[in-house]
mmCIF file of C-alpha atoms in Angstrom:
data_model
loop_
_atom_site.group_PDB
_atom_site.id
_atom_site.type_symbol
_atom_site.label_atom_id
_atom_site.label_comp_id
_atom_site.label_asym_id
_atom_site.label_seq_id
_atom_site.Cartn_x
_atom_site.Cartn_y
_atom_site.Cartn_z
ATOM 1 C CA UNK A 1 -182.319 101.957 -76.791
ATOM 2 C CA UNK A 2 -180.238 99.579 -74.630
ATOM 3 C CA UNK A 3 -181.380 95.961 -74.480
ATOM 4 C CA UNK A 4 -181.514 93.353 -71.734
ATOM 5 C CA UNK A 5 -182.115 89.588 -71.627
ATOM 6 C CA UNK A 6 -184.968 87.682 -70.062
ATOM 7 C CA UNK A 7 -185.613 83.917 -69.972
ATOM 8 C CA UNK A 8 -189.123 82.538 -70.436
ATOM 9 C CA UNK A 9 -190.380 79.001 -69.811
ATOM 10 C CA UNK A 10 -191.387 77.517 -73.175
ATOM 11 C CA UNK A 11 -191.890 73.811 -72.304
ATOM 12 C CA UNK A 12 -192.822 71.928 -69.152
ATOM 13 C CA UNK A 13 -190.214 69.934 -67.262
ATOM 14 C CA UNK A 14 -190.913 66.177 -67.380
ATOM 15 C CA UNK A 15 -187.917 64.736 -65.559
ATOM 16 C CA UNK A 16 -184.330 64.049 -66.444
ATOM 17 C CA UNK A 17 -181.719 66.762 -66.943
ATOM 18 C CA UNK A 18 -182.792 70.342 -67.578
ATOM 19 C CA UNK A 19 -182.203 71.197 -71.235
ATOM 20 C CA UNK A 20 -182.029 74.506 -73.062
ATOM 21 C CA UNK A 21 -185.121 73.749 -75.166
ATOM 22 C CA UNK A 22 -187.301 74.215 -72.073
ATOM 23 C CA UNK A 23 -186.594 77.940 -72.250
ATOM 24 C CA UNK A 24 -186.584 80.887 -74.614
ATOM 25 C CA UNK A 25 -184.051 83.699 -74.198
ATOM 26 C CA UNK A 26 -185.517 86.999 -75.372
ATOM 27 C CA UNK A 27 -184.057 90.472 -75.784
ATOM 28 C CA UNK A 28 -186.050 93.529 -74.733
ATOM 29 C CA UNK A 29 -185.599 97.272 -74.553
ATOM 30 C CA UNK A 30 -184.828 98.564 -71.062
ATOM 31 C CA UNK A 31 -188.029 100.374 -70.019
ATOM 32 C CA UNK A 32 -188.583 103.619 -68.163
ATOM 33 C CA UNK A 33 -190.563 103.500 -64.894
ATOM 34 C CA UNK A 34 -193.993 105.074 -64.808
ATOM 35 C CA UNK A 35 -195.571 106.855 -61.867
ATOM 36 C CA UNK A 36 -195.264 104.732 -58.735
ATOM 37 C CA UNK A 37 -192.804 102.343 -60.388
ATOM 38 C CA UNK A 38 -189.116 101.533 -59.968
ATOM 39 C CA UNK A 39 -186.672 100.095 -62.478
ATOM 40 C CA UNK A 40 -184.538 97.319 -61.020
ATOM 41 C CA UNK A 41 -181.262 95.903 -62.290
ATOM 42 C CA UNK A 42 -180.902 92.432 -60.863
ATOM 43 C CA UNK A 43 -177.419 91.668 -59.544
ATOM 44 C CA UNK A 44 -177.826 88.194 -58.032
ATOM 45 C CA UNK A 45 -180.436 85.517 -58.676
ATOM 46 C CA UNK A 46 -181.246 82.481 -56.555
ATOM 47 C CA UNK A 47 -181.515 78.946 -57.952
ATOM 48 C CA UNK A 48 -183.585 76.565 -55.830
ATOM 49 C CA UNK A 49 -184.707 72.916 -56.061
ATOM 50 C CA UNK A 50 -188.331 74.077 -55.897
ATOM 51 C CA UNK A 51 -187.906 75.291 -59.477
ATOM 52 C CA UNK A 52 -188.252 71.714 -60.747
ATOM 53 C CA UNK A 53 -191.819 71.669 -59.454
ATOM 54 C CA UNK A 54 -192.577 75.175 -60.699
ATOM 55 C CA UNK A 55 -191.671 74.095 -64.247
ATOM 56 C CA UNK A 56 -194.188 71.222 -64.320
ATOM 57 C CA UNK A 57 -197.895 71.633 -65.206
ATOM 58 C CA UNK A 58 -198.920 70.500 -61.689
ATOM 59 C CA UNK A 59 -201.791 72.748 -60.579
ATOM 60 C CA UNK A 60 -202.299 70.953 -57.254
ATOM 61 C CA UNK A 61 -199.002 72.054 -55.732
ATOM 62 C CA UNK A 62 -198.524 74.710 -53.051
ATOM 63 C CA UNK A 63 -197.910 77.408 -55.654
ATOM 64 C CA UNK A 64 -199.205 77.720 -59.253
ATOM 65 C CA UNK A 65 -196.797 76.520 -61.939
ATOM 66 C CA UNK A 66 -194.924 78.988 -64.098
ATOM 67 C CA UNK A 67 -197.129 79.667 -67.116
ATOM 68 C CA UNK A 68 -195.632 78.801 -70.482
ATOM 69 C CA UNK A 69 -194.403 81.917 -72.209
ATOM 70 C CA UNK A 70 -193.854 83.814 -68.956
ATOM 71 C CA UNK A 71 -190.635 84.753 -67.194
ATOM 72 C CA UNK A 72 -189.136 81.890 -65.186
ATOM 73 C CA UNK A 73 -189.787 82.393 -61.471
ATOM 74 C CA UNK A 74 -186.969 83.055 -58.987
ATOM 75 C CA UNK A 75 -185.975 85.305 -56.142
ATOM 76 C CA UNK A 76 -183.096 87.715 -56.297
ATOM 77 C CA UNK A 77 -181.379 90.889 -55.189
ATOM 78 C CA UNK A 78 -181.617 93.979 -57.382
ATOM 79 C CA UNK A 79 -180.507 97.594 -57.367
ATOM 80 C CA UNK A 80 -182.928 100.454 -57.901
ATOM 81 C CA UNK A 81 -181.569 102.271 -60.969
ATOM 82 C CA UNK A 82 -184.513 104.590 -61.613
ATOM 83 C CA UNK A 83 -187.437 105.503 -59.384
ATOM 84 C CA UNK A 84 -190.762 107.253 -59.582
ATOM 85 C CA UNK A 85 -191.826 105.774 -56.261
ATOM 86 C CA UNK A 86 -191.128 107.880 -53.151
ATOM 87 C CA UNK A 87 -190.579 104.746 -51.047
ATOM 88 C CA UNK A 88 -187.530 103.644 -53.052
ATOM 89 C CA UNK A 89 -184.395 105.646 -53.799
ATOM 90 C CA UNK A 90 -181.910 105.084 -56.600
ATOM 91 C CA UNK A 91 -179.034 102.954 -55.331
ATOM 92 C CA UNK A 92 -181.033 100.996 -52.761
ATOM 93 C CA UNK A 93 -180.799 97.192 -52.798
ATOM 94 C CA UNK A 94 -184.032 95.206 -52.669
ATOM 95 C CA UNK A 95 -184.845 91.524 -52.401
ATOM 96 C CA UNK A 96 -187.885 89.598 -53.597
ATOM 97 C CA UNK A 97 -189.364 87.546 -56.448
ATOM 98 C CA UNK A 98 -187.592 88.959 -59.455
ATOM 99 C CA UNK A 99 -187.517 86.197 -62.072
ATOM 100 C CA UNK A 100 -184.933 85.199 -64.649
ATOM 101 C CA UNK A 101 -184.286 88.658 -66.042
ATOM 102 C CA UNK A 102 -181.601 91.316 -65.999
ATOM 103 C CA UNK A 103 -184.022 94.244 -65.570
ATOM 104 C CA UNK A 104 -187.614 94.542 -64.367
ATOM 105 C CA UNK A 105 -190.214 97.135 -63.485
ATOM 106 C CA UNK A 106 -191.935 96.962 -60.115
ATOM 107 C CA UNK A 107 -194.319 98.927 -57.933
ATOM 108 C CA UNK A 108 -192.292 97.750 -54.948
ATOM 109 C CA UNK A 109 -195.008 95.381 -53.747
ATOM 110 C CA UNK A 110 -193.509 92.201 -52.285
ATOM 111 C CA UNK A 111 -189.996 93.655 -52.149
ATOM 112 C CA UNK A 112 -187.926 94.064 -48.993
ATOM 113 C CA UNK A 113 -184.982 96.422 -48.705
ATOM 114 C CA UNK A 114 -181.650 94.747 -48.038
ATOM 115 C CA UNK A 115 -180.273 96.152 -44.761
ATOM 116 C CA UNK A 116 -177.194 98.379 -45.134
ATOM 117 C CA UNK A 117 -173.978 96.427 -44.798
ATOM 118 C CA UNK A 118 -175.525 93.118 -45.917
ATOM 119 C CA UNK A 119 -174.128 91.960 -49.264
ATOM 120 C CA UNK A 120 -176.253 90.197 -51.864
ATOM 121 C CA UNK A 121 -174.754 86.749 -51.280
ATOM 122 C CA UNK A 122 -175.442 86.917 -47.548
ATOM 123 C CA UNK A 123 -178.940 88.242 -48.171
ATOM 124 C CA UNK A 124 -179.860 85.345 -50.477
ATOM 125 C CA UNK A 125 -177.918 82.659 -48.605
ATOM 126 C CA UNK A 126 -179.074 83.480 -45.072
ATOM 127 C CA UNK A 127 -181.872 86.042 -44.813
ATOM 128 C CA UNK A 128 -183.916 84.977 -47.843
ATOM 129 C CA UNK A 129 -185.663 81.632 -48.394
ATOM 130 C CA UNK A 130 -182.878 79.405 -46.997
ATOM 131 C CA UNK A 131 -182.839 81.071 -43.586
ATOM 132 C CA UNK A 132 -186.603 81.522 -43.428
ATOM 133 C CA UNK A 133 -187.157 77.882 -44.421
ATOM 134 C CA UNK A 134 -184.614 76.588 -41.919
ATOM 135 C CA UNK A 135 -186.076 78.666 -39.099
ATOM 136 C CA UNK A 136 -189.703 77.754 -39.809
ATOM 137 C CA UNK A 137 -188.956 74.075 -40.350
ATOM 138 C CA UNK A 138 -186.722 73.538 -37.349
ATOM 139 C CA UNK A 139 -188.428 75.622 -34.687
ATOM 140 C CA UNK A 140 -192.095 75.673 -35.671
ATOM 141 C CA UNK A 141 -192.354 72.182 -37.183
ATOM 142 C CA UNK A 142 -189.479 70.229 -35.608
ATOM 143 C CA UNK A 143 -189.893 71.750 -32.126
ATOM 144 C CA UNK A 144 -186.345 70.877 -30.984
ATOM 145 C CA UNK A 145 -185.327 70.298 -27.385
ATOM 146 C CA UNK A 146 -181.790 70.435 -26.000
ATOM 147 C CA UNK A 147 -180.214 66.999 -25.781
ATOM 148 C CA UNK A 148 -182.199 65.537 -28.675
ATOM 149 C CA UNK A 149 -180.676 64.068 -31.840
ATOM 150 C CA UNK A 150 -181.483 65.490 -35.259
ATOM 151 C CA UNK A 151 -180.519 64.002 -38.630
ATOM 152 C CA UNK A 152 -180.559 66.302 -41.662
ATOM 153 C CA UNK A 153 -180.460 65.098 -45.264
ATOM 154 C CA UNK A 154 -179.034 67.510 -47.812
ATOM 155 C CA UNK A 155 -177.062 68.828 -44.862
ATOM 156 C CA UNK A 156 -174.517 70.744 -46.934
ATOM 157 C CA UNK A 157 -177.216 72.482 -48.950
ATOM 158 C CA UNK A 158 -178.477 76.007 -48.468
ATOM 159 C CA UNK A 159 -181.246 75.028 -46.024
ATOM 160 C CA UNK A 160 -179.702 71.963 -44.408
ATOM 161 C CA UNK A 161 -176.498 73.678 -43.346
ATOM 162 C CA UNK A 162 -178.484 76.392 -41.569
ATOM 163 C CA UNK A 163 -180.803 73.898 -39.874
ATOM 164 C CA UNK A 164 -177.792 72.061 -38.486
ATOM 165 C CA UNK A 165 -176.133 75.182 -37.123
ATOM 166 C CA UNK A 166 -179.346 76.408 -35.514
ATOM 167 C CA UNK A 167 -179.933 72.996 -33.964
ATOM 168 C CA UNK A 168 -176.367 72.863 -32.683
ATOM 169 C CA UNK A 169 -176.801 76.300 -31.110
ATOM 170 C CA UNK A 170 -179.907 74.953 -29.352
ATOM 171 C CA UNK A 171 -177.953 72.077 -27.788
ATOM 172 C CA UNK A 172 -178.926 69.179 -30.055
ATOM 173 C CA UNK A 173 -176.748 66.367 -31.354
ATOM 174 C CA UNK A 174 -176.561 67.082 -35.088
ATOM 175 C CA UNK A 175 -175.854 64.477 -37.759
ATOM 176 C CA UNK A 176 -175.767 65.467 -41.427
ATOM 177 C CA UNK A 177 -176.162 63.423 -44.596
ATOM 178 C CA UNK A 178 -174.444 64.646 -47.777
ATOM 179 C CA UNK A 179 -173.209 63.274 -51.085
ATOM 180 C CA UNK A 180 -169.422 63.762 -50.982
ATOM 181 C CA UNK A 181 -166.621 63.367 -48.473
ATOM 182 C CA UNK A 182 -165.756 67.039 -48.974
ATOM 183 C CA UNK A 183 -169.267 68.137 -48.013
ATOM 184 C CA UNK A 184 -169.234 65.841 -44.991
ATOM 185 C CA UNK A 185 -165.913 67.284 -43.857
ATOM 186 C CA UNK A 186 -167.205 70.837 -44.321
ATOM 187 C CA UNK A 187 -170.292 70.414 -42.164
ATOM 188 C CA UNK A 188 -168.300 68.724 -39.389
ATOM 189 C CA UNK A 189 -165.045 70.689 -39.448
ATOM 190 C CA UNK A 190 -166.413 74.129 -40.373
ATOM 191 C CA UNK A 191 -170.015 74.118 -39.189
ATOM 192 C CA UNK A 192 -169.618 72.028 -36.052
ATOM 193 C CA UNK A 193 -171.935 69.109 -36.815
ATOM 194 C CA UNK A 194 -171.363 66.114 -34.516
ATOM 195 C CA UNK A 195 -171.075 63.679 -37.400
ATOM 196 C CA UNK A 196 -171.776 63.158 -41.092
ATOM 197 C CA UNK A 197 -172.576 60.349 -43.493
ATOM 198 C CA UNK A 198 -171.767 60.241 -47.187
ATOM 199 C CA UNK A 199 -174.854 58.479 -48.497
ATOM 200 C CA UNK A 200 -172.795 57.125 -51.404
ATOM 201 C CA UNK A 201 -170.443 55.281 -49.038
ATOM 202 C CA UNK A 202 -170.694 51.700 -47.751
ATOM 203 C CA UNK A 203 -172.544 50.520 -44.653
ATOM 204 C CA UNK A 204 -174.608 53.675 -44.217
ATOM 205 C CA UNK A 205 -176.980 51.833 -41.873
ATOM 206 C CA UNK A 206 -174.056 50.916 -39.621
ATOM 207 C CA UNK A 207 -172.701 54.452 -39.748
ATOM 208 C CA UNK A 208 -176.119 55.850 -38.853
ATOM 209 C CA UNK A 209 -176.463 53.488 -35.885
ATOM 210 C CA UNK A 210 -173.012 54.429 -34.599
ATOM 211 C CA UNK A 211 -173.695 58.169 -34.877
ATOM 212 C CA UNK A 212 -177.166 58.035 -33.295
ATOM 213 C CA UNK A 213 -176.728 55.724 -30.277
ATOM 214 C CA UNK A 214 -179.755 57.271 -28.558
ATOM 215 C CA UNK A 215 -181.952 57.036 -31.644
ATOM 216 C CA UNK A 216 -183.301 59.971 -33.661
ATOM 217 C CA UNK A 217 -185.797 62.538 -32.410
ATOM 218 C CA UNK A 218 -186.016 64.834 -35.447
ATOM 219 C CA UNK A 219 -185.436 64.083 -39.103
ATOM 220 C CA UNK A 220 -185.198 67.116 -41.382
ATOM 221 C CA UNK A 221 -185.831 65.680 -44.827
ATOM 222 C CA UNK A 222 -184.493 67.546 -47.857
ATOM 223 C CA UNK A 223 -183.678 64.749 -50.270
ATOM 224 C CA UNK A 224 -185.439 61.409 -49.949
ATOM 225 C CA UNK A 225 -183.468 58.448 -51.285
ATOM 226 C CA UNK A 226 -182.353 55.266 -49.483
ATOM 227 C CA UNK A 227 -181.241 57.097 -46.319
ATOM 228 C CA UNK A 228 -184.887 57.955 -45.631
ATOM 229 C CA UNK A 229 -185.875 54.385 -44.744
ATOM 230 C CA UNK A 230 -182.809 53.908 -42.532
ATOM 231 C CA UNK A 231 -183.494 57.086 -40.567
ATOM 232 C CA UNK A 232 -187.180 56.208 -40.291
ATOM 233 C CA UNK A 233 -186.316 52.886 -38.665
ATOM 234 C CA UNK A 234 -184.260 54.641 -35.964
ATOM 235 C CA UNK A 235 -186.836 57.276 -35.026
ATOM 236 C CA UNK A 236 -187.639 57.492 -31.317
ATOM 237 C CA UNK A 237 -191.145 57.509 -29.891
ATOM 238 C CA UNK A 238 -192.855 60.868 -30.451
ATOM 239 C CA UNK A 239 -190.226 61.772 -33.046
ATOM 240 C CA UNK A 240 -190.851 64.504 -35.609
ATOM 241 C CA UNK A 241 -190.152 64.244 -39.322
ATOM 242 C CA UNK A 242 -189.966 67.612 -41.075
ATOM 243 C CA UNK A 243 -190.473 67.144 -44.818
ATOM 244 C CA UNK A 244 -188.937 70.132 -46.603
ATOM 245 C CA UNK A 245 -187.754 68.644 -49.905
ATOM 246 C CA UNK A 246 -187.371 65.429 -51.900
ATOM 247 C CA UNK A 247 -184.701 66.367 -54.390
ATOM 248 C CA UNK A 248 -183.766 62.747 -55.129
ATOM 249 C CA UNK A 249 -187.183 62.352 -56.774
ATOM 250 C CA UNK A 250 -187.621 65.683 -58.560
ATOM 251 C CA UNK A 251 -186.062 64.506 -61.805
ATOM 252 C CA UNK A 252 -187.671 61.025 -61.730
ATOM 253 C CA UNK A 253 -190.792 60.090 -63.627
ATOM 254 C CA UNK A 254 -191.753 57.694 -60.792
ATOM 255 C CA UNK A 255 -190.831 58.734 -57.223
ATOM 256 C CA UNK A 256 -189.208 56.191 -54.920
ATOM 257 C CA UNK A 257 -191.465 54.313 -52.466
ATOM 258 C CA UNK A 258 -191.649 55.594 -48.899
ATOM 259 C CA UNK A 259 -191.432 53.647 -45.613
ATOM 260 C CA UNK A 260 -194.246 51.516 -44.223
ATOM 261 C CA UNK A 261 -196.572 53.413 -41.866
ATOM 262 C CA UNK A 262 -196.791 50.853 -39.042
ATOM 263 C CA UNK A 263 -193.941 52.542 -37.076
ATOM 264 C CA UNK A 264 -195.861 55.831 -37.343
ATOM 265 C CA UNK A 265 -198.481 54.229 -35.100
ATOM 266 C CA UNK A 266 -196.147 52.275 -32.829
ATOM 267 C CA UNK A 267 -193.839 55.249 -32.226
ATOM 268 C CA UNK A 268 -196.509 57.976 -32.433
ATOM 269 C CA UNK A 269 -194.493 59.868 -35.013
ATOM 270 C CA UNK A 270 -195.426 63.271 -36.378
ATOM 271 C CA UNK A 271 -194.708 63.747 -40.093
ATOM 272 C CA UNK A 272 -195.337 67.205 -41.503
ATOM 273 C CA UNK A 273 -194.577 68.736 -44.849
ATOM 274 C CA UNK A 274 -194.302 72.494 -45.163
ATOM 275 C CA UNK A 275 -193.620 75.186 -47.742
ATOM 276 C CA UNK A 276 -192.750 78.811 -47.151
ATOM 277 C CA UNK A 277 -195.571 80.497 -49.110
ATOM 278 C CA UNK A 278 -197.876 79.430 -46.255
ATOM 279 C CA UNK A 279 -195.712 81.402 -43.844
ATOM 280 C CA UNK A 280 -194.794 84.598 -45.669
ATOM 281 C CA UNK A 281 -196.935 86.536 -43.199
ATOM 282 C CA UNK A 282 -194.536 85.329 -40.494
ATOM 283 C CA UNK A 283 -191.375 86.664 -42.161
ATOM 284 C CA UNK A 284 -190.750 89.437 -39.586
ATOM 285 C CA UNK A 285 -191.155 86.939 -36.752
ATOM 286 C CA UNK A 286 -188.876 84.391 -38.436
ATOM 287 C CA UNK A 287 -186.188 86.991 -39.133
ATOM 288 C CA UNK A 288 -186.381 88.110 -35.506
ATOM 289 C CA UNK A 289 -185.736 84.501 -34.483
ATOM 290 C CA UNK A 290 -182.895 83.968 -36.966
ATOM 291 C CA UNK A 291 -180.986 87.265 -36.801
ATOM 292 C CA UNK A 292 -179.571 86.903 -33.253
ATOM 293 C CA UNK A 293 -177.828 83.668 -34.247
ATOM 294 C CA UNK A 294 -176.290 85.424 -37.244
ATOM 295 C CA UNK A 295 -175.214 88.439 -35.198
ATOM 296 C CA UNK A 296 -173.666 86.131 -32.589
ATOM 297 C CA UNK A 297 -171.469 84.522 -35.266
ATOM 298 C CA UNK A 298 -173.173 81.138 -34.986
ATOM 299 C CA UNK A 299 -174.134 80.915 -38.659
ATOM 300 C CA UNK A 300 -171.739 80.247 -41.524
ATOM 301 C CA UNK A 301 -172.560 79.611 -45.167
ATOM 302 C CA UNK A 302 -170.950 79.240 -48.548
ATOM 303 C CA UNK A 303 -172.216 80.191 -51.972
ATOM 304 C CA UNK A 304 -171.762 78.513 -55.336
ATOM 305 C CA UNK A 305 -171.877 81.390 -57.816
ATOM 306 C CA UNK A 306 -172.491 81.017 -61.549
ATOM 307 C CA UNK A 307 -171.897 83.853 -64.006
ATOM 308 C CA UNK A 308 -174.465 85.271 -66.391
ATOM 309 C CA UNK A 309 -178.229 84.896 -66.744
ATOM 310 C CA UNK A 310 -178.138 81.950 -69.138
ATOM 311 C CA UNK A 311 -175.979 79.910 -66.745
ATOM 312 C CA UNK A 312 -179.179 79.353 -64.745
ATOM 313 C CA UNK A 313 -180.399 76.836 -67.325
ATOM 314 C CA UNK A 314 -177.578 74.320 -66.987
ATOM 315 C CA UNK A 315 -177.018 75.375 -63.383
ATOM 316 C CA UNK A 316 -180.244 73.686 -62.278
ATOM 317 C CA UNK A 317 -178.667 70.334 -63.134
ATOM 318 C CA UNK A 318 -176.173 70.822 -60.306
ATOM 319 C CA UNK A 319 -179.019 69.976 -57.926
ATOM 320 C CA UNK A 320 -179.514 66.659 -59.716
ATOM 321 C CA UNK A 321 -175.816 65.737 -59.786
ATOM 322 C CA UNK A 322 -175.104 67.121 -56.311
ATOM 323 C CA UNK A 323 -172.176 69.133 -57.632
ATOM 324 C CA UNK A 324 -173.288 72.439 -56.116
ATOM 325 C CA UNK A 325 -171.477 73.501 -52.971
ATOM 326 C CA UNK A 326 -173.651 75.702 -50.789
ATOM 327 C CA UNK A 327 -176.274 78.206 -51.898
ATOM 328 C CA UNK A 328 -176.549 78.192 -55.675
ATOM 329 C CA UNK A 329 -176.616 81.723 -57.108
ATOM 330 C CA UNK A 330 -176.297 83.427 -60.461
ATOM 331 C CA UNK A 331 -174.359 86.691 -60.641
ATOM 332 C CA UNK A 332 -175.643 88.988 -63.347
#
């Protein structure tokens, strides 16, 4: 019987680089679907910074951790290769939580069909978690208004680049923060941001002041790090801080200290964290908000594609080093 590979979490993540000993690669026989089931062959798998939290034993987070000995959690796009479920036909592409595996059985619950004509990279880079997160965070948490200034950390990442383009389409001044000159050039020259700061460069406080002469109304936080305090100091009265990620701290044993709260009172700031599992019931509404921008050609993206299931293990370290360019995917 033909075999396939699956990767299970065998040890909890405790900071530092991701190492192979955290996982166990197992070989299994490809199963046959039972009544009401479909057999899926995963073609593309998403890697996301949230995985660092999922691999810890933290039970107080927004989603339960991955249990030791179980398949590592991830979303992906898969093809139906066998079906005993009348709602799914062989050859259809589906998207959902698939895990680190080449094949899986499913009843179809929690899966969405990929629309015809949409390739897997576009599905995972725009219409899956990145696009849903960007849309929820910007519109429902950030509440942007034309003419305002937004600063986005992790602006060349899968979520940040979409937030910036949506904000630009809504008439905001958009400033991005990224970790290389190449990423800064991409978000300005290709995506249309009004300015960008390489947080590894000199005089980032001076650069920020020059690029935000009217102050900052919205801060979309994906990374944390030293830029956070500088942006915080330039927030306008009634500004909104959307806390989506803190990737600079995910691999640290002790997170960096945050800003003092006195300006929160003086400037009447709103600071709100959010995660998408709270909003999965809003997916149709969020897609309805996002899709017109995509159809109008106002959304661009790029994918960083790794090859083979086991590349996911070392691939997670690209989030720590900042070497990934765009949405990080694994092609199976």
